[in-house]
Short mmCIF file of C-alpha atoms and ligand atoms in Angstrom, two decimals:
data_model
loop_
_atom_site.label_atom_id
_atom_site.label_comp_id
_atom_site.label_asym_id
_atom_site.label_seq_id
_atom_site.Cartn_x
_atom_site.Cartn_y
_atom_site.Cartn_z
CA UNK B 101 -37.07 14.55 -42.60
CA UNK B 102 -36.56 11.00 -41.26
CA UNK B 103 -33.70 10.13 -39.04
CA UNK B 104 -31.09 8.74 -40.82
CA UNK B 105 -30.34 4.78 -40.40
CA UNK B 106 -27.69 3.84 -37.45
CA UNK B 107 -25.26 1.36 -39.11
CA UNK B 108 -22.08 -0.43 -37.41
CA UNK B 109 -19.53 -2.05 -39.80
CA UNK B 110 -17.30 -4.20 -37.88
CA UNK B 111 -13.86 -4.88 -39.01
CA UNK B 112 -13.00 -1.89 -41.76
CA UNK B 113 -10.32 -3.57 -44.12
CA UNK B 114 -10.67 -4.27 -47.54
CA UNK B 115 -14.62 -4.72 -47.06
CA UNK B 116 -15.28 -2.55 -44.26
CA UNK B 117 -13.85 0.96 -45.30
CA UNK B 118 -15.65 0.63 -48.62
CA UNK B 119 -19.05 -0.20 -47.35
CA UNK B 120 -18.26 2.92 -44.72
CA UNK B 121 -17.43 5.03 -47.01
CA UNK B 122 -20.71 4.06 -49.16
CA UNK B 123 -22.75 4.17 -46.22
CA UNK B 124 -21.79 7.60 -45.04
CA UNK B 125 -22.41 8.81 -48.83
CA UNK B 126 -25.91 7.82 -48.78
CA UNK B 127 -26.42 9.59 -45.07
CA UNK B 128 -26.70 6.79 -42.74
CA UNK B 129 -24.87 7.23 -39.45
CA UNK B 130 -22.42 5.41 -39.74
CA UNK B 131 -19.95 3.40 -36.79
CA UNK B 132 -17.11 1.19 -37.96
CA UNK B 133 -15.17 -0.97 -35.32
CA UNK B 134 -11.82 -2.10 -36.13
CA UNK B 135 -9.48 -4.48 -34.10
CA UNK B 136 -6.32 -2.71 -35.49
CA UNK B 137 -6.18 0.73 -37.97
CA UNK B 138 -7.24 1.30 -41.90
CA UNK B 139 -4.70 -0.04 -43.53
CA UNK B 140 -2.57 -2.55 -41.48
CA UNK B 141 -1.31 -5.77 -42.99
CA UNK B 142 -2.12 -8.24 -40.56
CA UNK B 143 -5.16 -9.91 -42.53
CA UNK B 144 -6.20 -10.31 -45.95
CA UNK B 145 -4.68 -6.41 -47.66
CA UNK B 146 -1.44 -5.47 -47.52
CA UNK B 147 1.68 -5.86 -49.41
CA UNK B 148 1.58 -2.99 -51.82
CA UNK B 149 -0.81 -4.25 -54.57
CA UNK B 150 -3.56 -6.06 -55.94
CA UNK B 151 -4.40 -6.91 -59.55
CA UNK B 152 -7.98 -5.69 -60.51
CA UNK B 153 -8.91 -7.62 -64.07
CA UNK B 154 -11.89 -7.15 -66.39
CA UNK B 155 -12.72 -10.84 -66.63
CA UNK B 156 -12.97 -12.63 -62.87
CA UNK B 157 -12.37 -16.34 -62.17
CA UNK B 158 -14.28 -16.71 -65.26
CA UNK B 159 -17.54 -16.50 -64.52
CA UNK B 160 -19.65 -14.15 -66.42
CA UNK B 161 -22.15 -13.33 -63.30
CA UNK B 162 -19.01 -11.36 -61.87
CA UNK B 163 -18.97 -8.57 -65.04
CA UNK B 164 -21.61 -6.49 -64.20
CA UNK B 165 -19.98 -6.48 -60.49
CA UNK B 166 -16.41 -5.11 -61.86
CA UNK B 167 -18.13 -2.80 -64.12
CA UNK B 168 -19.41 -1.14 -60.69
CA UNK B 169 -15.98 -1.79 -59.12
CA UNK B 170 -14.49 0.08 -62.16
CA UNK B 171 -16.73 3.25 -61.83
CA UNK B 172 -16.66 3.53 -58.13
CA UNK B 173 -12.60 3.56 -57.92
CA UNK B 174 -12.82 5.88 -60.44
CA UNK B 175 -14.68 7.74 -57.98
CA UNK B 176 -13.00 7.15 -54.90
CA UNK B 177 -9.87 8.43 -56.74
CA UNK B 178 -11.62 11.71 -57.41
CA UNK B 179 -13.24 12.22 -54.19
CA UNK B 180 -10.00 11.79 -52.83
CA UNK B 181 -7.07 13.02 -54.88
CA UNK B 182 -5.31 9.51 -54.05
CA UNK B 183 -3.91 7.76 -56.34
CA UNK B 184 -4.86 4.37 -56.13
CA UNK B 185 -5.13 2.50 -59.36
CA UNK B 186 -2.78 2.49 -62.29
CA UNK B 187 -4.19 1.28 -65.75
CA UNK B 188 -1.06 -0.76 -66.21
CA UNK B 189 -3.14 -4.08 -68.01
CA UNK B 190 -3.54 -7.23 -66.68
CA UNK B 191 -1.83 -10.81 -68.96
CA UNK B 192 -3.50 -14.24 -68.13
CA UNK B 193 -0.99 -16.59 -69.56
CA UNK B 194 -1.61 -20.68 -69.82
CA UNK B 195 -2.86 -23.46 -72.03
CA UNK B 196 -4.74 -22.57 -74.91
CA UNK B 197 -6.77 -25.52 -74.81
CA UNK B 198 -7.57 -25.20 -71.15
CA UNK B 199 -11.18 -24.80 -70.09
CA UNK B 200 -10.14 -21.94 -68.11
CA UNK B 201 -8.46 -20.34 -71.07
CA UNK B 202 -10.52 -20.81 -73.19
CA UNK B 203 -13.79 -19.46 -71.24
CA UNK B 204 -11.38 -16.54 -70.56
CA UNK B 205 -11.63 -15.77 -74.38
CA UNK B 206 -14.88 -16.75 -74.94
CA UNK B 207 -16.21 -14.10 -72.19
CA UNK B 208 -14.20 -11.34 -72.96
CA UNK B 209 -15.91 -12.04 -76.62
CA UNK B 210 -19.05 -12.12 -75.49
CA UNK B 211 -18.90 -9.14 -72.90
CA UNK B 212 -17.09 -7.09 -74.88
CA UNK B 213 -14.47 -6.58 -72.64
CA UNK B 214 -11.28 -4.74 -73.99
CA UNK B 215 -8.54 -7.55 -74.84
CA UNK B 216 -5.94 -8.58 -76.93
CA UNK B 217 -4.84 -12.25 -77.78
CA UNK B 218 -0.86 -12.76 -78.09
CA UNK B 219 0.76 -15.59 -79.36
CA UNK B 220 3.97 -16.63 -77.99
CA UNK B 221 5.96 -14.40 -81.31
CA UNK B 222 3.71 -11.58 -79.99
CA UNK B 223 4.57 -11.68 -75.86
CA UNK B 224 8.24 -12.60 -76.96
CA UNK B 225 8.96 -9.10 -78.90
CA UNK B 226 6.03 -6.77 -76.33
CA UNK B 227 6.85 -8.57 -72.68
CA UNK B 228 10.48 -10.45 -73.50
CA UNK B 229 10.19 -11.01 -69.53
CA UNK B 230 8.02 -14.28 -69.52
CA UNK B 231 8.29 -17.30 -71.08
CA UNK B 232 5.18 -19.12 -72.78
CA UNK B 233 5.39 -22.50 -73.20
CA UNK B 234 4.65 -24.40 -76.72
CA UNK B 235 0.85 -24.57 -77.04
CA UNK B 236 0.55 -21.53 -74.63
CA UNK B 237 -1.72 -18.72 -74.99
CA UNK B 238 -1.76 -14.78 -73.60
CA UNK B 239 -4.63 -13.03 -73.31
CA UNK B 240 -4.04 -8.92 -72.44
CA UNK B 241 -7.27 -7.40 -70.71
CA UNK B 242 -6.59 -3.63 -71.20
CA UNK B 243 -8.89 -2.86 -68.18
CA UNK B 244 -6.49 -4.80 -65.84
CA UNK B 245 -4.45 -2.29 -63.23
CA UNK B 246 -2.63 -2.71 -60.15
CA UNK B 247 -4.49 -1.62 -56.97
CA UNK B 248 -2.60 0.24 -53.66
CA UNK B 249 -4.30 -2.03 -51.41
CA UNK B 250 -3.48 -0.27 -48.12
CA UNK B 251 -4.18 3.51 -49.52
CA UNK B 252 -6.95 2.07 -51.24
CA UNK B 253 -8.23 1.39 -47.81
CA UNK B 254 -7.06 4.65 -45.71
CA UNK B 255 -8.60 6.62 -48.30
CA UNK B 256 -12.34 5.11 -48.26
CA UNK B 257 -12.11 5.12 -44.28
CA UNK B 258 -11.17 8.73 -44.32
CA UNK B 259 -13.23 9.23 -46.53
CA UNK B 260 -16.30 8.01 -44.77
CA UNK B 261 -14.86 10.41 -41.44
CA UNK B 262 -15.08 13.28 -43.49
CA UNK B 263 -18.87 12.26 -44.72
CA UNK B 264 -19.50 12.25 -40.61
CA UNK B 265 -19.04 8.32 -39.91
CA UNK B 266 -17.42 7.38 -36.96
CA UNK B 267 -14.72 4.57 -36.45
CA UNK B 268 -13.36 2.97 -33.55
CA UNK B 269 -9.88 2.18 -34.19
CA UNK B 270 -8.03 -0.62 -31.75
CA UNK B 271 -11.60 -2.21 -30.88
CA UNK B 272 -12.79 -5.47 -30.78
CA UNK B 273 -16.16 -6.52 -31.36
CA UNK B 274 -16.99 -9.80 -29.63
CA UNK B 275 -20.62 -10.32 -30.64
CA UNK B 276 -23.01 -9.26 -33.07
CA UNK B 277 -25.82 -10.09 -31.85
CA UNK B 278 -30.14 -9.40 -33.01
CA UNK B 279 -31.68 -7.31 -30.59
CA UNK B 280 -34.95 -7.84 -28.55
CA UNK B 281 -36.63 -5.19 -29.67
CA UNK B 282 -35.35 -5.14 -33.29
CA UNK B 283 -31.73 -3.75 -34.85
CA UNK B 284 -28.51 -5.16 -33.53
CA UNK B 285 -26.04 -4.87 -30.57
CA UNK B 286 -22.76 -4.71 -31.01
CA UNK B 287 -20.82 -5.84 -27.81
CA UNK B 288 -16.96 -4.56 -27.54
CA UNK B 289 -15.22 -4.61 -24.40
CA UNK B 290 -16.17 -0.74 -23.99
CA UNK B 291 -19.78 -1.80 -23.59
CA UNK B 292 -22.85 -2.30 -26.26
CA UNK B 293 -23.50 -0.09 -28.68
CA UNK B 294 -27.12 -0.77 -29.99
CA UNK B 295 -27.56 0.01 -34.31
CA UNK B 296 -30.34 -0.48 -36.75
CA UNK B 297 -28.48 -2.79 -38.71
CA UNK B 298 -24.67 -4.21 -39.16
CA UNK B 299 -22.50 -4.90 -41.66
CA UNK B 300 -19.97 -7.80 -40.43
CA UNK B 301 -16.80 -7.40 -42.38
CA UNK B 302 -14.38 -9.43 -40.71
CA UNK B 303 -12.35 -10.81 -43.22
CA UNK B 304 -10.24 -13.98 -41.82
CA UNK B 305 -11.84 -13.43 -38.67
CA UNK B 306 -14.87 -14.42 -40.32
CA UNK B 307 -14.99 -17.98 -37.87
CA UNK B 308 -14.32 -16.32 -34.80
CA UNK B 309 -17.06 -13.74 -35.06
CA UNK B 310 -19.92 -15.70 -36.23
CA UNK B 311 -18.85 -19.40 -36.15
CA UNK B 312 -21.99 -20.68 -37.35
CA UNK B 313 -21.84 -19.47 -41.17
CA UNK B 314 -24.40 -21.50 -43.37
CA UNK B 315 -21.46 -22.02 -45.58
CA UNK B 316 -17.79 -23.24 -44.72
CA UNK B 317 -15.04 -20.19 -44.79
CA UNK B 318 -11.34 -21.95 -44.94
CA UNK B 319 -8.75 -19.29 -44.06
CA UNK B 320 -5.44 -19.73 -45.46
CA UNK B 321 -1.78 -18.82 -45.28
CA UNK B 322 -0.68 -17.12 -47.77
CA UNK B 323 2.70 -15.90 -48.89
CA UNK B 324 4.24 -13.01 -50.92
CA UNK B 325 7.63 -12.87 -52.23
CA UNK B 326 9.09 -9.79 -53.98
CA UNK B 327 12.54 -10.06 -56.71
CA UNK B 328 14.74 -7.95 -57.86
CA UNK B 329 14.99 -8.21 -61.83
CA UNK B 330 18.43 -8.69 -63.72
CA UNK B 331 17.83 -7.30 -66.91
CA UNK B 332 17.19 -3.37 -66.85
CA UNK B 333 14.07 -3.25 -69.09
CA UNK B 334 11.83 -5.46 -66.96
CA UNK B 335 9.48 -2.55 -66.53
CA UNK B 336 9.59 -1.49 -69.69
CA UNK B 337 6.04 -1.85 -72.29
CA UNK B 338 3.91 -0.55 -69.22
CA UNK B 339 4.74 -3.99 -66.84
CA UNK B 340 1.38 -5.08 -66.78
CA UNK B 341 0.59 -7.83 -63.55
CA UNK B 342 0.44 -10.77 -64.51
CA UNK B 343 -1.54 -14.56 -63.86
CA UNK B 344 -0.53 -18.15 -64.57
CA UNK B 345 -2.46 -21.14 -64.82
CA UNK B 346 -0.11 -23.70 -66.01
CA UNK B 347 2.63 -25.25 -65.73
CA UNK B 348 2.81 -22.96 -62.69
CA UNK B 349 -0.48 -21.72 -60.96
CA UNK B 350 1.12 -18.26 -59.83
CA UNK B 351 0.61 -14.33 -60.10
CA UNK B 352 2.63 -11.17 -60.21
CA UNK B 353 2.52 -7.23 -59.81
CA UNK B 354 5.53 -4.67 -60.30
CA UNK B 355 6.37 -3.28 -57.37
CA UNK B 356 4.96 0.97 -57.51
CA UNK B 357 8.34 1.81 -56.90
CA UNK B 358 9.82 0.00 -59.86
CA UNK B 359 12.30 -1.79 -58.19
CA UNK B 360 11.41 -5.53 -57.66
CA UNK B 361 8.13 -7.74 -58.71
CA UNK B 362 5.91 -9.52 -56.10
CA UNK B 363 5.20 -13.01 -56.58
CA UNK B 364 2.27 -15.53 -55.52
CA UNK B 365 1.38 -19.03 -55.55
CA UNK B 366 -2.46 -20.48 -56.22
CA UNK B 367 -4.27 -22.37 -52.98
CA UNK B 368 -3.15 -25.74 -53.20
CA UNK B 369 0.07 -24.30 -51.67
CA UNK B 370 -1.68 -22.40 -48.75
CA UNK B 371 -1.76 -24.12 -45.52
CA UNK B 372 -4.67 -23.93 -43.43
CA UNK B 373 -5.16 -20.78 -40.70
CA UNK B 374 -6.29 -22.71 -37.27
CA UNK B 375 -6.71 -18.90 -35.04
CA UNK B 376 -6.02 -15.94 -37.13
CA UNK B 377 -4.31 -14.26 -34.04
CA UNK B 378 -1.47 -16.92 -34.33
CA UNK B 379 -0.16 -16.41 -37.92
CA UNK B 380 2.72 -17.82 -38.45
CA UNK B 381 4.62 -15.23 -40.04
CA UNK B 382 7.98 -16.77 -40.57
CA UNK B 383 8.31 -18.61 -44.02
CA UNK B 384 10.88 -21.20 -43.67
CA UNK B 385 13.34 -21.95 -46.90
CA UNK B 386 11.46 -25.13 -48.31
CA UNK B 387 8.58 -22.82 -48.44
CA UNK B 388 10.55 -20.56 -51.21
CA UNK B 389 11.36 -23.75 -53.35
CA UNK B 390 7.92 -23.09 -55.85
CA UNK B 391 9.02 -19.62 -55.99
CA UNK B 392 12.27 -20.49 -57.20
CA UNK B 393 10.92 -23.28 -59.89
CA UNK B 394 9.17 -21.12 -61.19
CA UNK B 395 11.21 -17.86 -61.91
CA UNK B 396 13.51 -20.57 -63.63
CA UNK B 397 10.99 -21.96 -65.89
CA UNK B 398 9.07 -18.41 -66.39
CA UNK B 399 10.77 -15.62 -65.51
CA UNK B 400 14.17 -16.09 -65.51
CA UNK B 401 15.14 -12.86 -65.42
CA UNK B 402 14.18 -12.57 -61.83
CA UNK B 403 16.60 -13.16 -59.32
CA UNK B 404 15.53 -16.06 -57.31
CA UNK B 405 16.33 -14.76 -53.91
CA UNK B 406 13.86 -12.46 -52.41
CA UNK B 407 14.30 -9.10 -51.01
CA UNK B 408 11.06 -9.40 -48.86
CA UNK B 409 8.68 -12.00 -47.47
CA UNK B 410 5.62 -10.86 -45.97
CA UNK B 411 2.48 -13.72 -45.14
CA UNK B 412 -1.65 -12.59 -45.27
CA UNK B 413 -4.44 -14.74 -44.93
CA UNK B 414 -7.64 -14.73 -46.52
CA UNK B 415 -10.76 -16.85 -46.65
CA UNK B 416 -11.84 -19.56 -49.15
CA UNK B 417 -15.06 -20.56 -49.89
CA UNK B 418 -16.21 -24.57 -51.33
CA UNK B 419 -16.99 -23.22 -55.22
CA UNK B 420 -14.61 -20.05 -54.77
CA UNK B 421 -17.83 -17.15 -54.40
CA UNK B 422 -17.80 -15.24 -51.37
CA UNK B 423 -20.98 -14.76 -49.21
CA UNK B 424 -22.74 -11.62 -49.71
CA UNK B 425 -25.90 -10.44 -48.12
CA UNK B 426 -27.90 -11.36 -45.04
CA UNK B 427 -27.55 -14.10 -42.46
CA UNK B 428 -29.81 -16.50 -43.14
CA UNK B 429 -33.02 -15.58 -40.25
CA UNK B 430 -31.30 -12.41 -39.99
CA UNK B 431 -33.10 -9.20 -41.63
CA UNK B 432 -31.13 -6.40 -39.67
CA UNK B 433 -27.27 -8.39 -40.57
CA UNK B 434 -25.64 -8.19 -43.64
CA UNK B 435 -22.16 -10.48 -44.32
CA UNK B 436 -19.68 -10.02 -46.99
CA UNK B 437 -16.89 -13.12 -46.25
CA UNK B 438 -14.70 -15.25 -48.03
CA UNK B 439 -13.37 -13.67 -51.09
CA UNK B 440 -10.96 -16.61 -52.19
CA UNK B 441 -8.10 -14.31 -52.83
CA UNK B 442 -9.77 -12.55 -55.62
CA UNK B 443 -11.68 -9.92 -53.93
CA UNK B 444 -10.21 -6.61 -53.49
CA UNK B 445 -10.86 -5.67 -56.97
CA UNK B 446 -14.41 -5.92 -56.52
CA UNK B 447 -14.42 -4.00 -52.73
CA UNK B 448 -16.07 -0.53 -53.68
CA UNK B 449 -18.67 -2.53 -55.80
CA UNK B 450 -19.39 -4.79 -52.31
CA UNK B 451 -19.60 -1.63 -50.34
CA UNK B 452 -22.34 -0.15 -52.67
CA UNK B 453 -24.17 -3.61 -52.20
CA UNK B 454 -23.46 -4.22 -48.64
CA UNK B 455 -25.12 -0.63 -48.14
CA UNK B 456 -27.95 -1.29 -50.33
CA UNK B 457 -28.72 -4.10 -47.65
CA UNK B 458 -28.59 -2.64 -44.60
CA UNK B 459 -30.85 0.80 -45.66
CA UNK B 460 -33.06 -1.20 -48.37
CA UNK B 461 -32.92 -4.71 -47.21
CA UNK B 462 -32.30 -5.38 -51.06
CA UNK B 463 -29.99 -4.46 -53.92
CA UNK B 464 -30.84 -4.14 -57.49
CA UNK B 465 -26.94 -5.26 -58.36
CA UNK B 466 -27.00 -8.81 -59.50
CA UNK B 467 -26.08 -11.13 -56.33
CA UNK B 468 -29.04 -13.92 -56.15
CA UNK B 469 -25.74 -15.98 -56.61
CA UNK B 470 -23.29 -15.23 -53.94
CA UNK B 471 -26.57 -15.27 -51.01
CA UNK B 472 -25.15 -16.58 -47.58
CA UNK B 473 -27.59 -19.46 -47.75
CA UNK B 474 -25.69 -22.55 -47.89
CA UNK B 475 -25.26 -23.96 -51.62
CA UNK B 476 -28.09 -25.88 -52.64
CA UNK B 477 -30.49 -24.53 -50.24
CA UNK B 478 -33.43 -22.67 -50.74
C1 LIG K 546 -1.56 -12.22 -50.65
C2 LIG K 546 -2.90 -11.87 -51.23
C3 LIG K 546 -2.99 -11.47 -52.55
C4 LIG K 546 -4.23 -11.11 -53.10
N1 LIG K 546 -4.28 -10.66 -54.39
C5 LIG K 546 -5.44 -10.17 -54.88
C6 LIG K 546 -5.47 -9.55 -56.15
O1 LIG K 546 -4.44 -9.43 -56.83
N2 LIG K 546 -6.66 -9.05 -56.60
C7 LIG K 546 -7.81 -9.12 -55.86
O2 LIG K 546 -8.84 -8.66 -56.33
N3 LIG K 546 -7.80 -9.74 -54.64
C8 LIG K 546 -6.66 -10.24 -54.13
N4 LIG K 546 -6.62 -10.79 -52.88
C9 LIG K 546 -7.86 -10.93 -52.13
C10 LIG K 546 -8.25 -9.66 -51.38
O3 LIG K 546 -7.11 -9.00 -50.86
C11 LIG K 546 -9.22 -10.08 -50.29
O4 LIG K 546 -10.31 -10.75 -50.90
C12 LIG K 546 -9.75 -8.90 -49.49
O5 LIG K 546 -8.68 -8.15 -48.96
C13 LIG K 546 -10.65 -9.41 -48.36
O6 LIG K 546 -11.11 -8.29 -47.64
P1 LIG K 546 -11.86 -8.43 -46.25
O7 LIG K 546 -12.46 -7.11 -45.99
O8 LIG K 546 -12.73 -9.65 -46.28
O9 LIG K 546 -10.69 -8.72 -45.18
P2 LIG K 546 -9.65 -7.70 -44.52
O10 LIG K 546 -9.18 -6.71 -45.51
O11 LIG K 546 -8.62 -8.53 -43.82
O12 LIG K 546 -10.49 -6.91 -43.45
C14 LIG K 546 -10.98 -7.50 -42.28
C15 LIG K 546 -10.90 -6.45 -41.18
O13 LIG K 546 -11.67 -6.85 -40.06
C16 LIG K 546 -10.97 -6.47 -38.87
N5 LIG K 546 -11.50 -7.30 -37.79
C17 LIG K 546 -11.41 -8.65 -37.70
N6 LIG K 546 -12.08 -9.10 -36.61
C18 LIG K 546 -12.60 -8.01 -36.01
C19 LIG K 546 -13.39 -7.82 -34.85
N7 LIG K 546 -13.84 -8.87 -34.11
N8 LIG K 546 -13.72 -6.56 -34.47
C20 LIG K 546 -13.30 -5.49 -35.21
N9 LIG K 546 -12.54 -5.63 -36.33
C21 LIG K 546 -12.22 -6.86 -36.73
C22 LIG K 546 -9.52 -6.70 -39.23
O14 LIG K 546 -8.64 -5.97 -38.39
C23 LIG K 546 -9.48 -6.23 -40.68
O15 LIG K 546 -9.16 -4.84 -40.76
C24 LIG K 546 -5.39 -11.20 -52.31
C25 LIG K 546 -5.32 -11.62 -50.98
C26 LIG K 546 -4.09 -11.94 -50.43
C27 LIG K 546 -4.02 -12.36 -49.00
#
């Protein structure tokens, strides 16, 4: 029997815990690093939920990725007994002459993706709590659910301890860097800790770790607001979350416990992340102006005043496609980085890839088109 591959991941969050957990299923030796504990909220998780949807950012190359996602949380939910989806449908509400709307329906068409057009009549009498504009179009994709981001997380990572892999909570790696004779060392400030091959996970620390990515990663501030609704039967019809392209660019999940809705805002509003170790958590009151616009013109049947604020960051990528796969010169390193806010539905399907990687050195999965390599290179 061969000995089985030594792999570090370094920085299990979102990423990280997946590709453990993957790892340690396939019976590689496993070591993740982390600089906090599965399932804190000081980077690009947290706050309760995540939307996973059938049809991504609408580009087609992206289905056969969530149809992997899709299986594999299936799975994680049985291996674990967690649960950490609910099938509660996703609606993408705008324009229904806008390109983005209208690729939207021509995908989910074409992909035969489980959906269901409503006109404004139709999202009047099923989900009385939005508003759609004249000319407006909803499009309900029945695979949409709401994700528990931060028991999504606990559960791969523990996951991936009972399969044997190791993690070092509260550690800091401070260099990834190739090794003389071949694999990788991993320098924390316990010592070096020498591996076949890593996995660099690092979310908005992306920068910090390895500042020299062949393409730009611009982390952002990002805010969550959560309201309390007026009218009793805001839940009611199965509260699926929710997107918005126009006239506000914005997103929303019911709460798990039913009592209040969390609301975001699209990039243009995110200011820039200079060191991810000084996020500025406090959101000051001009900040909450959007928020309130838009519950007025949308969903007035939110109260405007929020009952929490919590602030994330994540990283953004040029054409919005994360980098996935090796470093550029680098056969024994394997990134996965700047998901653009769209990227924990797809996590378990990026830990079967990022695995795939670092004990094949390829994938079969179709990613030719988020490679590291800097756009337009060969
Ligand atoms: C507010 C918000 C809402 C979102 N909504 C959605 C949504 O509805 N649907 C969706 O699919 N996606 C959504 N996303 C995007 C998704 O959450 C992210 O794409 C995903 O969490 C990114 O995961 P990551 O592993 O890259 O980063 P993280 O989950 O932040 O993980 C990075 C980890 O690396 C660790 N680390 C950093 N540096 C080091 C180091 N040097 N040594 C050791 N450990 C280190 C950190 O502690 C952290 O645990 C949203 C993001 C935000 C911020």
């Amino acid at each position: 029997m061969s000995t089985p591959k030594r792999v570090a991941v370094i920085g299990v969050g979102t990423m990280g815990s997946q590709t453990m957990w993957r790892l340690a299923a396939r019976g590689a030796e496993v070591i993740g690093y982390d600089r906090y504990a599965p399932g804190h909220d000081r980077g690009a998780a947290g706050g309760e939920t995540r939307i996973f949807r059938a049809a991504h950012l609408g580009e087609p190359g992206y289905i056969p990725l969530l149809r992997l996602a899709d299986r594999l949380w299936d799975r994680l939910q049985r291996e674990t007994g967690c649960p950490l989806r609910r099938r509660s449908g996703c609606l993408v509400m705008g324009e229904a002459t806008a390109p983005s709307m209208r690729l939207l329906l021509s995908s989910s068409a074409t992909h035969r993706l489980d959906h269901e057009v409503l006109d404004r009549e139709d999202l009047a009498r099923r989900y009385p709590q939005h508003r759609l504009p004249e000319g407006h179009t909803a499009v309900l994709d029945r695979m949409g659910a709401i994700i528990r981001p931060e028991a999504s997380i606990q559960a791969a990572a523990g996951r991936a301890e009972q399969l044997g892999a190791r993690l070092h909570r509260y550690t800091t790696v401070r260099d990834v860097a190739p090794a003389a004779g071949g694999g990788v060392d991993i320098v924390t400030d316990h010592g070096t800790d020498h591996v076949d091959a890593a996995v660099v996970t690092v979310g908005p620390w992306i920068n910090t770790l390895l500042p020299d990515l062949p393409r730009t990663v611009d982390v952002r501030r990002l805010i969550s607001s959560w309201h309390i609704p007026t009218r009793h039967d805001w839940f009611a019809g199965g509260a699926p979350a929710f997107v918005r392209s126009t006239p506000h660019d914005c997103y929303g999940l019911p709460s798990p416990d039913g009592i209040s809705v969390k609301l975001g805002l699209s990039l243009a509003r995110y200011l820039p992340v200079p060191d991810p170790e000084r996020l500025d958590r406090t959101v000051r009151p001009e900040e909450l102006d959007l928020f309130r616009e838009l519950i007025a013109e949308l969903m007035p049947d939110l109260n405007p005043d929020p009952i929490r604020l919590s602030v994330y960051m994540e990283g953004y990528t040029e054409n919005g496609n994360p980098l996935v796969g090796h470093l550029p010169g680098e056969d024994d390193i394997v990134v996965m980085a700047g998901f653009s806010g769209s990227g924990f539905k797809l996590s378990p399907a990026m830990g079967e890839i990022a695995a795939d990687f670092a004990l094949d050195g390829v994938t079969e999965h179709p990613v030719d088109f988020l490679a590291p390599a800097a756009v337009g290179a060969v």
